[in-house]
Coordinates of C-alpha atoms and ligand atoms in Angstrom, one line a residue:
Chain A
X1 CA 86.3 120.4 99.0
X2 CA 84.5 119.9 102.4
X3 CA 83.7 116.2 101.8
X4 CA 87.4 115.6 100.5
X5 CA 88.7 116.4 103.6
X6 CA 85.7 114.0 105.1
X7 CA 87.2 111.4 103.0
X8 CA 90.4 111.9 104.2
X9 CA 89.5 111.6 107.4
X10 CA 87.4 108.5 107.0
X11 CA 90.6 107.0 105.6
X12 CA 93.4 108.3 108.8
X13 CA 90.7 107.0 110.9
X14 CA 90.5 103.5 109.4
X15 CA 94.2 103.3 109.1
X16 CA 95.3 104.3 112.4
X17 CA 92.8 101.9 114.1
X18 CA 94.2 99.2 111.4
X19 CA 97.5 99.5 112.9
X20 CA 96.4 99.1 116.5
X21 CA 94.4 96.1 116.2
X22 CA 97.0 93.8 115.4
X23 CA 99.1 93.5 118.0
X24 CA 102.2 94.6 115.3
X25 CA 101.8 98.4 116.2
X26 CA 102.5 97.3 119.8
X27 CA 105.5 95.3 119.0
X28 CA 106.9 98.3 116.6
X29 CA 106.7 100.7 119.6
X30 CA 108.3 98.7 121.8
X31 CA 111.1 97.5 119.6
X32 CA 111.3 101.0 118.8
X33 CA 111.9 102.4 122.1
X34 CA 114.3 99.6 123.2
X35 CA 116.3 100.6 119.9
X36 CA 116.3 104.4 120.4
X37 CA 117.4 103.3 123.9
X38 CA 120.0 101.2 123.4
X39 CA 121.6 102.8 120.2
X40 CA 121.6 106.0 122.7
X41 CA 122.7 104.7 126.2
X42 CA 125.3 101.9 124.3
X43 CA 126.6 102.8 121.0
X44 CA 126.8 106.8 121.4
X45 CA 128.1 106.3 125.8
X46 CA 125.5 108.9 126.2
X47 CA 126.4 109.1 130.1
X48 CA 130.2 109.8 129.3
X49 CA 129.0 113.1 127.5
X50 CA 128.7 114.9 130.8
X51 CA 126.4 117.6 129.3
X52 CA 122.9 117.7 129.3
X53 CA 121.9 117.0 125.5
X54 CA 119.9 114.8 123.2
X55 CA 122.3 114.9 120.2
X56 CA 123.2 111.2 120.7
X57 CA 119.7 110.1 121.1
X58 CA 118.8 111.9 117.7
X59 CA 122.0 111.0 116.2
X60 CA 121.0 107.3 115.5
X61 CA 117.2 108.0 114.1
X62 CA 117.8 108.0 110.5
X63 CA 119.6 104.3 111.0
X64 CA 116.3 103.8 113.4
X65 CA 114.1 104.9 110.8
X66 CA 116.0 103.6 107.9
X67 CA 114.6 100.2 109.2
X68 CA 111.6 100.9 111.4
X69 CA 109.6 103.1 109.0
X70 CA 109.6 100.8 105.9
X71 CA 108.6 98.4 108.5
X72 CA 105.5 101.1 108.8
X73 CA 104.8 101.7 105.5
X74 CA 105.4 98.3 103.7
X75 CA 101.5 97.4 103.7
X76 CA 100.2 100.5 103.0
X77 CA 99.3 100.0 99.3
X78 CA 101.0 96.3 98.5
X79 CA 98.1 95.0 101.0
X80 CA 95.2 96.7 99.2
X81 CA 96.8 95.2 95.8
X82 CA 97.2 91.8 97.8
X83 CA 93.5 91.5 99.2
X84 CA 91.9 92.9 95.9
X85 CA 90.6 95.9 98.5
X86 CA 92.6 98.2 96.0
X87 CA 89.4 97.9 93.7
X88 CA 86.9 98.9 96.5
X89 CA 88.7 102.2 97.5
X90 CA 89.3 103.1 93.8
X91 CA 85.4 102.5 93.2
X92 CA 84.4 104.3 96.0
X93 CA 83.8 108.3 94.9
X94 CA 87.1 109.0 96.6
X95 CA 90.2 110.2 94.3
X96 CA 93.6 108.5 94.0
X97 CA 94.6 111.7 95.9
X98 CA 92.5 111.5 99.2
X99 CA 93.3 107.8 99.3
X100 CA 97.0 108.4 99.1
X101 CA 96.9 111.7 101.9
X102 CA 94.6 109.7 104.2
X103 CA 96.9 106.8 104.0
X104 CA 100.0 109.1 104.5
X105 CA 98.8 111.0 107.1
X106 CA 97.4 108.1 109.2
X107 CA 101.4 107.2 109.1
X108 CA 102.7 109.9 110.0
X109 CA 100.6 110.0 113.0
X110 CA 101.2 106.6 114.4
X111 CA 105.3 107.6 113.8
X112 CA 104.3 111.1 115.9
X113 CA 103.0 108.8 118.6
X114 CA 106.1 106.4 118.3
X115 CA 108.5 109.4 118.8
X116 CA 106.5 110.7 121.5
X117 CA 106.8 107.6 123.4
X118 CA 110.6 108.8 123.7
X119 CA 109.4 111.6 125.6
X120 CA 111.1 110.0 129.0
X121 CA 114.3 110.8 127.2
X122 CA 113.3 114.7 127.5
X123 CA 112.5 114.6 131.1
X124 CA 115.8 112.6 132.1
X125 CA 117.8 115.4 130.8
X126 CA 116.4 118.1 132.1
X127 CA 116.5 116.4 135.4
X128 CA 120.7 115.8 134.5
X129 CA 121.4 119.4 133.8
X130 CA 119.8 122.4 131.5
X131 CA 119.6 121.3 128.3
X132 CA 118.7 124.0 125.4
X133 CA 115.4 123.4 125.1
X134 CA 115.2 125.0 121.4
X135 CA 117.5 122.5 120.0
X136 CA 115.5 120.1 121.6
X137 CA 112.7 120.8 120.0
X138 CA 114.5 121.1 116.3
X139 CA 115.7 117.3 117.1
X140 CA 112.2 116.4 117.5
X141 CA 110.9 118.2 114.7
X142 CA 114.6 117.3 112.3
X143 CA 113.8 113.4 113.1
X144 CA 110.5 113.7 112.3
X145 CA 111.1 114.8 109.2
X146 CA 113.3 112.4 108.3
X147 CA 110.3 109.9 109.5
X148 CA 108.0 111.5 107.3
X149 CA 110.2 111.3 104.5
X150 CA 111.3 108.0 104.7
X151 CA 107.5 107.1 105.2
X152 CA 106.9 108.7 101.6
X153 CA 109.4 106.7 100.6
X154 CA 107.9 103.3 101.9
X155 CA 104.4 104.4 100.7
X156 CA 105.7 104.5 96.3
X157 CA 107.5 101.4 96.9
X158 CA 104.4 99.7 99.0
X159 CA 102.7 101.0 95.3
X160 CA 104.9 99.0 93.3
X161 CA 104.0 95.5 94.7
X162 CA 101.6 93.5 96.2
X163 CA 104.3 91.5 98.1
X164 CA 105.0 93.4 101.5
X165 CA 108.7 92.1 101.9
X166 CA 109.9 92.8 98.5
X167 CA 108.3 96.8 99.1
X168 CA 109.9 96.6 102.8
X169 CA 113.3 95.7 101.2
X170 CA 113.4 97.9 98.4
X171 CA 112.1 100.6 100.5
X172 CA 114.9 99.9 103.2
X173 CA 117.9 100.2 100.5
X174 CA 116.4 103.3 98.8
X175 CA 116.3 104.9 102.6
X176 CA 119.8 103.5 103.3
X177 CA 120.7 105.1 99.8
X178 CA 119.4 108.7 101.1
X179 CA 121.1 108.4 104.2
X180 CA 124.1 107.2 103.2
X181 CA 125.3 109.8 100.5
X182 CA 125.5 112.4 103.0
X183 CA 127.4 110.3 105.7
X184 CA 130.6 111.8 106.7
X185 CA 132.0 108.3 106.3
X186 CA 130.7 107.7 102.9
X187 CA 131.5 111.5 101.5
X188 CA 135.3 110.9 103.4
X189 CA 135.6 107.9 100.9
X190 CA 134.2 109.4 97.7
X191 CA 136.9 112.3 98.4
X192 CA 139.3 109.4 98.8
X193 CA 138.4 107.9 95.3
X194 CA 138.7 111.0 93.6
X195 CA 135.0 111.7 92.7
X196 CA 135.2 115.5 91.4
X197 CA 134.2 117.7 93.9
X198 CA 130.9 119.3 92.7
X199 CA 129.3 115.6 92.0
X200 CA 130.4 115.1 96.1
X201 CA 128.6 118.1 96.9
X202 CA 125.7 117.3 94.9
X203 CA 125.7 114.0 96.0
X204 CA 126.0 115.2 99.8
X205 CA 123.1 117.5 99.5
X206 CA 120.6 115.3 98.3
X207 CA 120.8 113.3 101.2
X208 CA 118.5 113.0 104.0
X209 CA 121.6 113.2 106.4
X210 CA 122.8 116.9 105.5
X211 CA 119.5 118.0 105.8
X212 CA 119.0 116.0 109.4
X213 CA 122.2 117.1 110.9
X214 CA 121.8 120.7 110.0
X215 CA 118.3 120.7 111.9
X216 CA 120.0 119.0 114.9
X217 CA 122.3 122.0 114.9
X218 CA 119.3 123.8 116.3
X219 CA 118.5 126.2 113.2
X220 CA 116.0 125.5 110.8
X221 CA 116.6 126.9 108.1
X222 CA 114.5 127.1 104.6
X223 CA 116.9 124.9 102.4
X224 CA 116.2 122.0 104.9
X225 CA 112.4 122.8 105.0
X226 CA 112.3 123.1 101.1
X227 CA 114.3 119.6 101.0
X228 CA 111.7 117.8 102.8
X229 CA 108.8 119.4 101.5
X230 CA 109.8 118.7 97.8
X231 CA 111.2 115.0 98.4
X232 CA 107.6 114.3 100.2
X233 CA 105.6 115.9 97.5
X234 CA 107.7 114.3 94.5
X235 CA 107.1 111.2 96.4
X236 CA 103.3 111.3 97.3
X237 CA 103.2 112.5 93.3
X238 CA 105.1 109.4 92.4
X239 CA 103.0 107.4 94.1
X240 CA 100.0 108.5 92.7
X241 CA 101.5 108.1 88.9
X242 CA 102.1 104.3 90.1
X243 CA 98.8 103.7 91.4
X244 CA 97.1 105.6 88.4
X245 CA 99.4 103.4 85.7
X246 CA 99.5 100.1 87.6
X247 CA 96.1 99.5 89.1
X248 CA 95.3 96.0 86.8
X249 CA 98.1 93.9 88.0
Chain B
X1 CA 71.4 104.2 83.2
X2 CA 74.3 102.1 82.1
X3 CA 75.7 102.9 78.5
X4 CA 78.3 101.3 77.3
X5 CA 79.8 102.0 73.9
X6 CA 82.0 100.7 71.5
X7 CA 84.5 100.1 74.9
X8 CA 87.8 98.3 74.3
X9 CA 90.9 97.3 75.9
X10 CA 94.5 95.7 75.0
X11 CA 96.3 94.3 77.7
X12 CA 99.1 94.3 76.1
X13 CA 99.2 92.5 72.5
X14 CA 96.1 90.9 74.0
X15 CA 92.7 92.5 72.8
X16 CA 90.6 91.5 76.0
X17 CA 87.3 93.6 75.8
X18 CA 86.3 94.0 71.6
X19 CA 84.2 97.0 70.9
X20 CA 81.5 95.9 73.4
X21 CA 78.0 98.2 73.1
X22 CA 75.0 97.9 75.1
X23 CA 72.7 99.9 77.2
X24 CA 70.3 98.7 80.6
X25 CA 67.5 100.8 81.8
X26 CA 66.3 101.1 85.2
X27 CA 64.4 98.3 86.0
X28 CA 66.5 95.6 84.0
X29 CA 68.6 93.0 85.6
X30 CA 71.0 92.6 83.0
X31 CA 73.0 89.0 82.6
X32 CA 76.1 89.2 81.2
X33 CA 77.4 85.7 80.2
X34 CA 80.4 84.3 78.9
X35 CA 83.5 81.7 79.5
X36 CA 85.9 82.2 81.9
X37 CA 88.4 84.6 80.3
X38 CA 85.9 86.7 78.1
X39 CA 86.4 89.7 79.3
X40 CA 83.2 90.0 81.8
X41 CA 85.3 91.5 84.9
X42 CA 87.3 93.6 82.6
X43 CA 84.4 95.1 81.3
X44 CA 82.9 95.9 84.9
X45 CA 86.1 97.1 86.3
X46 CA 86.3 99.7 83.3
X47 CA 82.4 100.6 84.0
X48 CA 83.0 101.1 87.5
X49 CA 86.0 103.2 86.5
X50 CA 88.9 101.1 88.3
X51 CA 90.7 100.4 85.1
X52 CA 90.8 103.1 82.1
X53 CA 90.2 101.7 78.7
X54 CA 91.6 102.5 75.3
X55 CA 88.4 103.3 73.2
X56 CA 84.8 104.0 74.2
X57 CA 82.8 105.5 76.3
X58 CA 80.7 104.7 79.5
X59 CA 77.9 106.9 80.8
X60 CA 76.2 106.2 84.3
X61 CA 73.0 108.5 84.4
X62 CA 74.1 111.4 82.9
X63 CA 78.0 111.4 84.1
X64 CA 80.7 110.3 82.2
X65 CA 82.9 107.9 84.4
X66 CA 85.8 109.9 82.3
X67 CA 85.0 113.7 82.9
X68 CA 82.8 113.1 85.8
X69 CA 84.2 110.1 88.0
X70 CA 83.0 110.8 91.3
X71 CA 79.5 111.6 90.8
X72 CA 79.1 108.7 88.1
X73 CA 80.7 106.2 90.8
X74 CA 78.5 107.8 93.4
X75 CA 75.7 106.3 91.4
X76 CA 77.0 103.2 91.6
X77 CA 77.4 100.0 93.8
X78 CA 80.0 97.6 92.7
X79 CA 81.1 93.8 94.1
X80 CA 83.9 93.2 92.9
X81 CA 85.1 89.5 91.9
X82 CA 86.3 87.6 94.6
X83 CA 84.7 89.9 96.8
X84 CA 87.5 91.8 98.6
X85 CA 87.4 93.5 102.2
X86 CA 89.5 94.5 104.8
X87 CA 90.6 91.6 106.5
X88 CA 91.4 93.5 110.1
X89 CA 88.2 95.2 110.4
X90 CA 84.8 93.9 111.9
X91 CA 81.7 93.5 109.8
X92 CA 80.3 96.8 111.4
X93 CA 83.3 98.9 111.1
X94 CA 84.0 97.7 107.7
X95 CA 80.5 98.5 106.3
X96 CA 80.7 101.7 108.6
X97 CA 83.9 102.5 106.4
X98 CA 81.9 102.5 103.1
X99 CA 79.0 104.2 104.4
X100 CA 81.4 107.0 105.5
X101 CA 83.1 107.1 101.9
X102 CA 79.5 106.7 100.6
X103 CA 78.8 110.4 102.1
X104 CA 76.7 109.0 104.9
X105 CA 77.3 110.3 108.6
X106 CA 75.8 110.2 112.0
X107 CA 72.4 109.0 112.4
X108 CA 72.2 108.0 108.7
X109 CA 75.1 106.1 108.5
X110 CA 74.2 103.8 111.3
X111 CA 70.7 103.0 110.2
X112 CA 72.3 102.3 106.3
X113 CA 74.7 99.9 108.2
X114 CA 72.0 98.5 110.0
X115 CA 70.0 97.9 107.4
X116 CA 72.1 96.0 104.7
X117 CA 73.2 93.8 108.0
X118 CA 69.5 93.0 108.1
X119 CA 69.2 92.5 104.3
X120 CA 72.2 90.9 104.1
X121 CA 71.6 88.2 107.0
X122 CA 74.9 89.4 108.7
X123 CA 73.7 89.5 112.5
X124 CA 75.5 86.8 113.4
X125 CA 79.1 87.9 112.6
X126 CA 78.3 91.3 113.1
X127 CA 81.1 92.0 115.4
X128 CA 83.4 89.2 114.3
X129 CA 86.5 90.4 112.0
X130 CA 86.4 90.4 108.1
X131 CA 89.3 87.7 108.2
X132 CA 87.7 85.0 110.0
X133 CA 84.5 84.9 107.8
X134 CA 83.5 82.0 105.9
X135 CA 83.3 82.5 102.6
X136 CA 79.2 83.0 102.6
X137 CA 79.2 85.4 104.8
X138 CA 82.6 87.1 103.6
X139 CA 80.8 87.2 99.9
X140 CA 77.4 88.6 101.4
X141 CA 79.8 91.3 103.6
X142 CA 80.9 92.6 100.3
X143 CA 77.6 92.4 98.6
X144 CA 75.9 94.2 101.5
X145 CA 79.0 96.9 100.8
X146 CA 77.6 97.5 97.7
X147 CA 73.9 98.0 98.5
X148 CA 74.7 100.3 101.5
X149 CA 74.1 103.5 100.0
X150 CA 71.0 101.9 97.9
X151 CA 72.8 103.0 94.7
X152 CA 70.5 103.4 91.2
X153 CA 73.3 101.1 89.4
X154 CA 74.7 97.9 90.6
X155 CA 77.7 96.2 89.4
X156 CA 77.7 92.5 90.5
X157 CA 80.6 90.5 89.6
X158 CA 79.6 86.8 90.0
X159 CA 77.2 87.2 93.1
X160 CA 76.7 84.0 94.2
X161 CA 80.3 82.7 94.0
X162 CA 81.2 80.4 96.7
X163 CA 77.8 80.6 98.1
X164 CA 75.5 77.3 99.2
X165 CA 72.4 76.7 97.4
X166 CA 70.5 78.3 100.2
X167 CA 72.7 81.2 100.1
X168 CA 72.5 81.3 96.4
X169 CA 68.4 81.5 96.4
X170 CA 68.3 84.2 99.2
X171 CA 70.9 86.5 96.8
X172 CA 69.2 85.8 93.8
X173 CA 65.9 86.9 95.5
X174 CA 67.1 89.9 96.8
X175 CA 68.8 91.2 93.2
X176 CA 65.3 90.3 91.5
X177 CA 63.7 92.5 94.3
X178 CA 66.1 95.3 93.8
X179 CA 66.1 95.0 90.1
X180 CA 62.6 96.4 90.2
X181 CA 64.2 99.6 91.1
X182 CA 67.7 99.7 89.9
X183 CA 69.4 99.4 86.9
X184 CA 71.5 96.2 87.8
X185 CA 74.0 93.9 86.0
X186 CA 75.5 90.5 87.1
X187 CA 78.3 88.6 85.6
X188 CA 77.8 85.1 85.7
X189 CA 78.8 81.7 84.1
X190 CA 76.2 79.8 85.8
X191 CA 73.3 79.5 83.7
X192 CA 70.6 78.8 85.9
X193 CA 71.2 81.9 87.6
X194 CA 69.7 83.5 84.3
X195 CA 66.4 82.1 84.6
X196 CA 66.3 83.2 88.0
X197 CA 66.9 87.1 87.7
X198 CA 67.9 88.5 84.6
X199 CA 65.5 89.8 82.6
X200 CA 67.8 90.1 79.6
X201 CA 70.9 88.6 78.5
X202 CA 74.3 89.4 77.0
X203 CA 76.9 86.7 75.9
X204 CA 80.4 88.0 75.5
X205 CA 83.1 85.4 74.1
X206 CA 86.9 86.4 73.6
X207 CA 86.0 90.1 74.5
X208 CA 83.3 90.5 71.3
X209 CA 79.3 90.8 72.1
X210 CA 78.0 87.5 70.7
X211 CA 74.4 87.8 71.9
X212 CA 71.7 90.3 73.4
X213 CA 68.5 89.5 74.1
X214 CA 66.2 88.3 76.7
X215 CA 66.3 84.9 78.1
X216 CA 63.3 83.2 76.0
X217 CA 64.5 84.7 72.6
X218 CA 67.8 83.3 73.2
X219 CA 66.6 79.7 74.0
X220 CA 64.4 80.1 71.4
X221 CA 67.8 79.8 69.4
X222 CA 68.8 76.5 70.7
X223 CA 68.2 73.5 68.3
X224 CA 66.1 71.6 70.8
X225 CA 63.8 75.3 71.0
X226 CA 60.3 73.9 70.3
X227 CA 60.9 69.9 70.1
X228 CA 58.8 67.4 72.1
X229 CA 59.7 64.9 74.4
X230 CA 57.3 62.0 74.7
X231 CA 58.0 58.8 76.8
X232 CA 56.0 55.7 75.5
X233 CA 55.1 52.3 77.2
X234 CA 54.8 49.2 75.3
X235 CA 55.9 50.4 72.0
X236 CA 59.4 49.8 70.3
X237 CA 61.3 52.8 69.3
X238 CA 60.7 52.1 65.4
X239 CA 56.7 51.5 65.6
X240 CA 56.7 54.9 67.4
X241 CA 59.0 56.6 65.3
X242 CA 57.2 55.9 62.1
X243 CA 54.0 57.1 63.6
X244 CA 55.3 60.1 65.0
X245 CA 57.1 61.1 61.9
X246 CA 53.9 61.3 60.4
X247 CA 52.8 64.1 62.5
X248 CA 51.7 67.6 61.1
X249 CA 55.0 69.4 61.6
X250 CA 57.3 66.8 62.7
X251 CA 60.7 67.0 61.0
X252 CA 62.6 64.3 62.6
X253 CA 62.4 61.8 65.9
X254 CA 65.2 61.1 67.8
X255 CA 65.9 57.7 70.2
X256 CA 67.0 59.5 73.6
X257 CA 66.4 56.1 76.1
X258 CA 65.1 52.7 75.7
X259 CA 64.7 50.8 79.0
X260 CA 62.1 48.8 80.9
X261 CA 59.5 48.3 78.1
X262 CA 59.2 52.1 77.4
X263 CA 61.3 54.6 75.1
X264 CA 62.0 58.2 75.1
X265 CA 61.3 60.4 72.2
X266 CA 62.5 63.4 71.3
X267 CA 60.4 64.5 67.9
X268 CA 62.0 67.6 66.3
X269 CA 59.5 70.9 64.6
X270 CA 59.8 71.9 61.1
X271 CA 59.7 75.8 62.2
X272 CA 61.9 76.3 65.0
X273 CA 59.2 78.8 66.7
X274 CA 58.3 77.3 70.2
X275 CA 54.3 77.6 70.2
X276 CA 54.0 75.4 67.0
X277 CA 51.7 72.8 67.8
X278 CA 53.3 70.2 67.6
X279 CA 53.1 68.5 71.3
X280 CA 49.3 68.6 71.0
X281 CA 49.8 66.6 67.2
X282 CA 51.8 64.3 69.4
X283 CA 49.5 63.5 71.7
X284 CA 46.8 62.9 69.2
X285 CA 48.5 60.8 67.6
X286 CA 49.4 59.0 70.9
X287 CA 45.9 58.5 72.2
X288 CA 45.0 57.2 68.2
X289 CA 47.5 54.4 68.7
X290 CA 46.7 53.5 72.4
X291 CA 49.9 54.2 73.6
X292 CA 50.6 54.6 77.5
X293 CA 52.2 57.9 78.1
X294 CA 53.9 58.6 81.5
X295 CA 55.7 61.8 80.0
X296 CA 54.9 64.8 77.2
X297 CA 56.6 67.8 77.3
X298 CA 57.6 70.6 75.1
X299 CA 61.1 71.9 75.1
X300 CA 62.0 75.9 75.8
X301 CA 65.6 75.3 74.5
X302 CA 68.7 75.1 76.5
X303 CA 70.3 78.2 77.4
X304 CA 73.6 76.0 78.5
X305 CA 72.7 74.6 74.8
X306 CA 73.1 77.9 73.0
X307 CA 75.5 79.2 75.2
X308 CA 78.0 76.0 74.1
X309 CA 76.7 76.9 70.3
X310 CA 77.7 80.4 70.4
X311 CA 81.2 80.9 72.4
X312 CA 82.3 77.5 70.6
X313 CA 81.7 78.5 67.0
X314 CA 83.0 82.0 67.2
X315 CA 86.4 80.3 69.0
X316 CA 86.6 78.5 65.9
X317 CA 86.1 81.3 63.2
X318 CA 88.1 83.4 65.5
X319 CA 91.1 80.4 65.1
X320 CA 90.8 80.3 61.4
Ligands
ADP401 N1 95.7 92.4 84.6 C1 95.7 92.1 83.2 N2 96.7 92.1 82.8 C2 96.4 91.0 81.8 N3 95.7 90.4 81.3 C3 94.6 90.7 81.5 C4 94.3 91.5 83.4 N4 93.0 91.1 83.5 C5 92.5 90.2 82.6 N5 93.5 90.1 81.9 C6 93.1 88.9 80.8 O1 91.4 89.8 80.0 C7 90.9 88.7 79.5 C8 89.7 88.9 80.5 O2 89.8 88.3 81.2 P1 88.6 88.8 82.6 O3 87.7 90.1 82.2 O4 89.0 88.7 83.7 O5 87.6 87.4 82.1 P2 86.3 86.8 82.9 O6 86.0 87.6 83.6 O7 85.4 86.8 81.6 O8 86.5 85.4 83.4 C9 91.5 87.1 79.9 O9 92.5 87.2 78.5 C10 92.8 87.6 80.9 O10 94.1 87.3 80.9
MG402 MG1 85.5 87.0 85.6

């Protein structure tokens, strides 16, 4: 037990440092900050809301993450496959679970760091008015849960292939699907095309967007937490299956 | 130390490893020979627990790789083919990472890293990123990784691949030295390597084990084993051959080369044993006839020839 925590910690540290030795991490963070600024200020006409809220800032996060998180997660396993280091890693006295969690947690920490960089937003709204702090906290938590789920998606897709670009594209498509099936315009369209109401309900319920919006309203209810936790666990579990069954390819 | 029993692996319909069994004891360096695609790497990957096998058992020390993978892996060091390493790390950071996952920490870890950096001659590149290493350094970095925890069992897949002659020499000496205290398997298709480091050899072809013995035994299987080569000056080949054929125990005589008034002749023995006394009798015949001799030696047999015979005839039977 103790040694498995040690192993995970070692892998987390190594993965985190590999984010930061290349300029890619910094480029990522800058691009993320710029995009989240542009989305908030331009697309949501932030200043026209006339109220102190971060809703328009958070509203675009799933869309931002759809591109950003696969770019962060695409190399998790495909790089190990391409360079052959998977063979090294899995012949060390380390379990596949430890390796998966180590890499996943490192990615999560990186995403938290990126989101933390948007902290000036919080200061700004507090300067402009008197926002609901609990709602802002929920906003951050909900946003992170989406990012973590997408990271688990791209971890899984990167376990399939040795090609990062392929991993990125598949992961982006899956994330897009997860958002879309609960996005208002899409559900409206489904209703318009006479999709049975039960099916629409099911599809919307399985969308990440539905649960994202629900948390953004300022309450974290157990249904949403169960959704995220079970999604992440399912994806991580699938990654384990893929890594175990497709080692040699 | 290493016990492999009836190991079998299919890749789809392709039988890559077919019922391979062998054992390696402490103090042995086992040379694992075979042509490309014979199944050497696949066997090593199964022994180290990287890929699962279909039939068979692998035991490292007292641990079965299936039942006790972590304990078995902890006893092993492994250098995979092509020496993979994390490109974005420095050599020291990479070795430190491996050492940590090998359960070393704090001072022990620093000492272990420093030690392999010395033994593998990595000091000049210690703080260089793995991506920028030359092939020789990369290979030795990955080799260093495999011995960092001083394992009892070492599995080395083509450990001298891509090294220059000096580096090959160094690495072979290292393996030989470590072989006194460990059980080591090295795969190779470089036959000179076998003479240099191996105490025992197995040959695999098309996934099947086709030979198992020490290098001298294998060499003795060669057609050339026990034959005597002699270079004689001032005598025509025919005359020399007539005289040599009369030697006791000589079966036939072959002309290897005839130039500058000298002829180089090979005398094949009747019995295939190496110590057959033929060389002495050839020498006696030469001095009786007052020949001038510039060379006379007995052939131990050549591994490359045995290797070729074993691995090609086996392919033929498989095709028939
Ligand atoms: N991952 C794989 N998938 C399918 N076939 C493979 C795989 N790895 C190896 N093989 C096949 O198994 C055989 C043995 O390969 P290998 O063990 O690499 O040989 P060697 O190391 O002796 O050169 C070859 O025919 C090779 O094509
Ligand atoms: Mg090979």
